[in-house]
Amino acid sequence: MLLAPFSPAGQTLSLETVFMAAKHRVLYFWHFQINQFLTFLSNLLTNLNLSDMEVGYKLFRREILQNIKLTSDRFGFEPEVTIKSARQKCRIYEVPISYHGRTYEEGKKITWKDGVAALYFLFKYSIFG
């Protein structure tokens, strides 16, 4: 699905999003709200209009990825790659996917600390690159 809109003159970055899918599992209210807040800040800092910054799948053209010096891991990766891709003026497309989220009992590991880290990295990469 991520490859579907790719063409030689087309997009340079493809992001999956569960918010455009026909259906997705409904889970935690506050996780959704914090995700929307982080996406709003990302859009504000990059002048993009993403529906979800914290995506699971990302597809890049090789030349784009080679031009981005990545330094973070965990929850710093999404803010870093989003901000650095926006600075390169990448043509970004969101592609709907189906998603079945997990509960903590099913193995979900994210905590409030990961949200704080994502917030920190949004400002770090928007200010200091």
C-alpha positions as a Markdown table, in Angstrom:
| # | Residue | x | y | z |
|---|---|---|---|---|
| 1 | Met | 0.0 | 0.0 | 0.0 |
| 2 | Leu | 2.8 | 2.4 | 0.8 |
| 3 | Leu | 4.3 | 1.9 | -2.7 |
| 4 | Ala | 0.9 | 2.5 | -4.5 |
| 5 | Pro | 1.3 | 6.3 | -5.1 |
| 6 | Phe | 5.1 | 6.2 | -5.7 |
| 7 | Ser | 6.2 | 7.1 | -9.2 |
| 8 | Pro | 9.4 | 8.5 | -10.7 |
| 9 | Ala | 8.2 | 12.1 | -10.6 |
| 10 | Gly | 5.9 | 11.5 | -7.6 |
| 11 | Gln | 6.3 | 11.5 | -3.9 |
| 12 | Thr | 9.5 | 11.3 | -2.0 |
| 13 | Leu | 8.2 | 10.1 | 1.3 |
| 14 | Ser | 5.2 | 7.9 | 2.1 |
| 15 | Leu | 3.7 | 7.7 | 5.6 |
| 16 | Glu | 1.0 | 5.3 | 6.8 |
| 17 | Thr | -1.8 | 6.6 | 8.9 |
| 18 | Val | -4.5 | 4.9 | 10.8 |
| 19 | Phe | -6.6 | 8.0 | 11.0 |
| 20 | Met | -7.5 | 7.8 | 7.3 |
| 21 | Ala | -8.4 | 4.1 | 7.4 |
| 22 | Ala | -12.0 | 2.9 | 7.1 |
| 23 | Lys | -11.8 | 1.3 | 10.5 |
| 24 | His | -9.3 | 1.0 | 13.4 |
| 25 | Arg | -9.4 | -0.3 | 16.9 |
| 26 | Val | -10.4 | 2.3 | 19.5 |
| 27 | Leu | -8.3 | 2.3 | 22.6 |
| 28 | Tyr | -7.0 | 4.9 | 25.0 |
| 29 | Phe | -8.5 | 8.4 | 25.1 |
| 30 | Trp | -5.4 | 10.2 | 26.4 |
| 31 | His | -3.0 | 8.5 | 24.1 |
| 32 | Phe | -5.1 | 9.8 | 21.2 |
| 33 | Gln | -5.3 | 13.3 | 22.6 |
| 34 | Ile | -1.5 | 13.5 | 23.2 |
| 35 | Asn | -0.9 | 12.1 | 19.7 |
| 36 | Gln | -3.1 | 14.8 | 18.2 |
| 37 | Phe | -1.3 | 17.4 | 20.3 |
| 38 | Leu | 2.1 | 16.3 | 19.2 |
| 39 | Thr | 1.0 | 16.1 | 15.6 |
| 40 | Phe | -0.5 | 19.7 | 15.9 |
| 41 | Leu | 2.9 | 20.9 | 17.2 |
| 42 | Ser | 4.8 | 19.1 | 14.5 |
| 43 | Asn | 2.5 | 20.7 | 11.8 |
| 44 | Leu | 2.9 | 24.1 | 13.4 |
| 45 | Leu | 6.7 | 23.8 | 13.4 |
| 46 | Thr | 7.0 | 22.3 | 9.9 |
| 47 | Asn | 4.1 | 24.0 | 8.1 |
| 48 | Leu | 2.8 | 20.5 | 7.1 |
| 49 | Asn | -0.7 | 19.1 | 7.5 |
| 50 | Leu | -0.1 | 15.5 | 8.7 |
| 51 | Ser | -2.9 | 13.6 | 10.4 |
| 52 | Asp | -0.4 | 11.6 | 12.5 |
| 53 | Met | 3.2 | 12.4 | 13.1 |
| 54 | Glu | 3.9 | 9.2 | 15.1 |
| 55 | Val | 3.5 | 6.8 | 12.3 |
| 56 | Gly | 4.7 | 3.2 | 12.2 |
| 57 | Tyr | 5.7 | 2.8 | 8.6 |
| 58 | Lys | 7.8 | 5.2 | 6.5 |
| 59 | Leu | 8.9 | 4.7 | 2.9 |
| 60 | Phe | 11.7 | 7.0 | 1.6 |
| 61 | Arg | 13.4 | 7.4 | -1.7 |
| 62 | Arg | 17.0 | 6.4 | -1.0 |
| 63 | Glu | 18.5 | 9.7 | -2.1 |
| 64 | Ile | 16.3 | 11.5 | 0.4 |
| 65 | Leu | 17.2 | 9.2 | 3.3 |
| 66 | Gln | 20.9 | 9.5 | 2.4 |
| 67 | Asn | 20.6 | 13.3 | 2.8 |
| 68 | Ile | 19.1 | 13.2 | 6.2 |
| 69 | Lys | 21.6 | 12.7 | 9.1 |
| 70 | Leu | 19.6 | 10.8 | 11.7 |
| 71 | Thr | 20.8 | 10.8 | 15.3 |
| 72 | Ser | 17.9 | 9.7 | 17.4 |
| 73 | Asp | 16.1 | 6.5 | 18.2 |
| 74 | Arg | 12.9 | 5.6 | 20.1 |
| 75 | Phe | 10.4 | 8.4 | 20.2 |
| 76 | Gly | 12.9 | 11.0 | 18.9 |
| 77 | Phe | 12.9 | 9.4 | 15.5 |
| 78 | Glu | 9.5 | 10.5 | 14.3 |
| 79 | Pro | 10.0 | 14.2 | 15.2 |
| 80 | Glu | 13.5 | 14.2 | 13.7 |
| 81 | Val | 12.6 | 12.5 | 10.4 |
| 82 | Thr | 9.4 | 14.6 | 10.1 |
| 83 | Ile | 11.2 | 18.0 | 10.6 |
| 84 | Lys | 14.2 | 17.1 | 8.5 |
| 85 | Ser | 12.0 | 15.8 | 5.7 |
| 86 | Ala | 10.0 | 19.0 | 5.8 |
| 87 | Arg | 13.2 | 21.1 | 5.6 |
| 88 | Gln | 14.2 | 19.2 | 2.4 |
| 89 | Lys | 10.8 | 20.0 | 0.9 |
| 90 | Cys | 9.9 | 16.4 | 0.4 |
| 91 | Arg | 6.6 | 15.6 | -1.2 |
| 92 | Ile | 4.9 | 13.7 | 1.6 |
| 93 | Tyr | 1.8 | 11.5 | 1.1 |
| 94 | Glu | -0.2 | 9.8 | 3.8 |
| 95 | Val | -1.5 | 6.3 | 2.9 |
| 96 | Pro | -4.3 | 4.7 | 4.9 |
| 97 | Ile | -3.6 | 1.3 | 6.6 |
| 98 | Ser | -5.6 | -0.9 | 8.8 |
| 99 | Tyr | -4.3 | -1.1 | 12.3 |
| 100 | His | -5.2 | -3.2 | 15.4 |
| 101 | Gly | -3.8 | -1.4 | 18.4 |
| 102 | Arg | -2.7 | -3.2 | 21.5 |
| 103 | Thr | -3.6 | -2.8 | 25.2 |
| 104 | Tyr | -1.0 | -2.9 | 27.9 |
| 105 | Glu | -2.0 | -6.5 | 28.6 |
| 106 | Glu | -1.3 | -7.3 | 24.9 |
| 107 | Gly | 2.2 | -5.8 | 25.1 |
| 108 | Lys | 1.8 | -2.0 | 24.6 |
| 109 | Lys | 4.9 | -0.3 | 26.2 |
| 110 | Ile | 4.4 | 3.4 | 25.6 |
| 111 | Thr | 4.1 | 5.6 | 28.8 |
| 112 | Trp | 3.8 | 9.3 | 29.5 |
| 113 | Lys | 7.6 | 9.6 | 29.5 |
| 114 | Asp | 7.6 | 8.8 | 25.8 |
| 115 | Gly | 5.2 | 11.7 | 25.1 |
| 116 | Val | 7.5 | 14.1 | 27.0 |
| 117 | Ala | 10.5 | 12.8 | 25.0 |
| 118 | Ala | 8.6 | 13.3 | 21.7 |
| 119 | Leu | 7.8 | 16.9 | 22.8 |
| 120 | Tyr | 11.4 | 17.5 | 23.7 |
| 121 | Phe | 12.6 | 16.2 | 20.4 |
| 122 | Leu | 10.1 | 18.2 | 18.4 |
| 123 | Phe | 11.6 | 21.4 | 19.8 |
| 124 | Lys | 15.2 | 20.2 | 19.7 |
| 125 | Tyr | 15.1 | 19.4 | 16.0 |
| 126 | Ser | 13.0 | 22.4 | 15.0 |
| 127 | Ile | 15.3 | 24.8 | 16.8 |
| 128 | Phe | 18.7 | 23.1 | 16.5 |
| 129 | Gly | 18.2 | 21.0 | 13.5 |
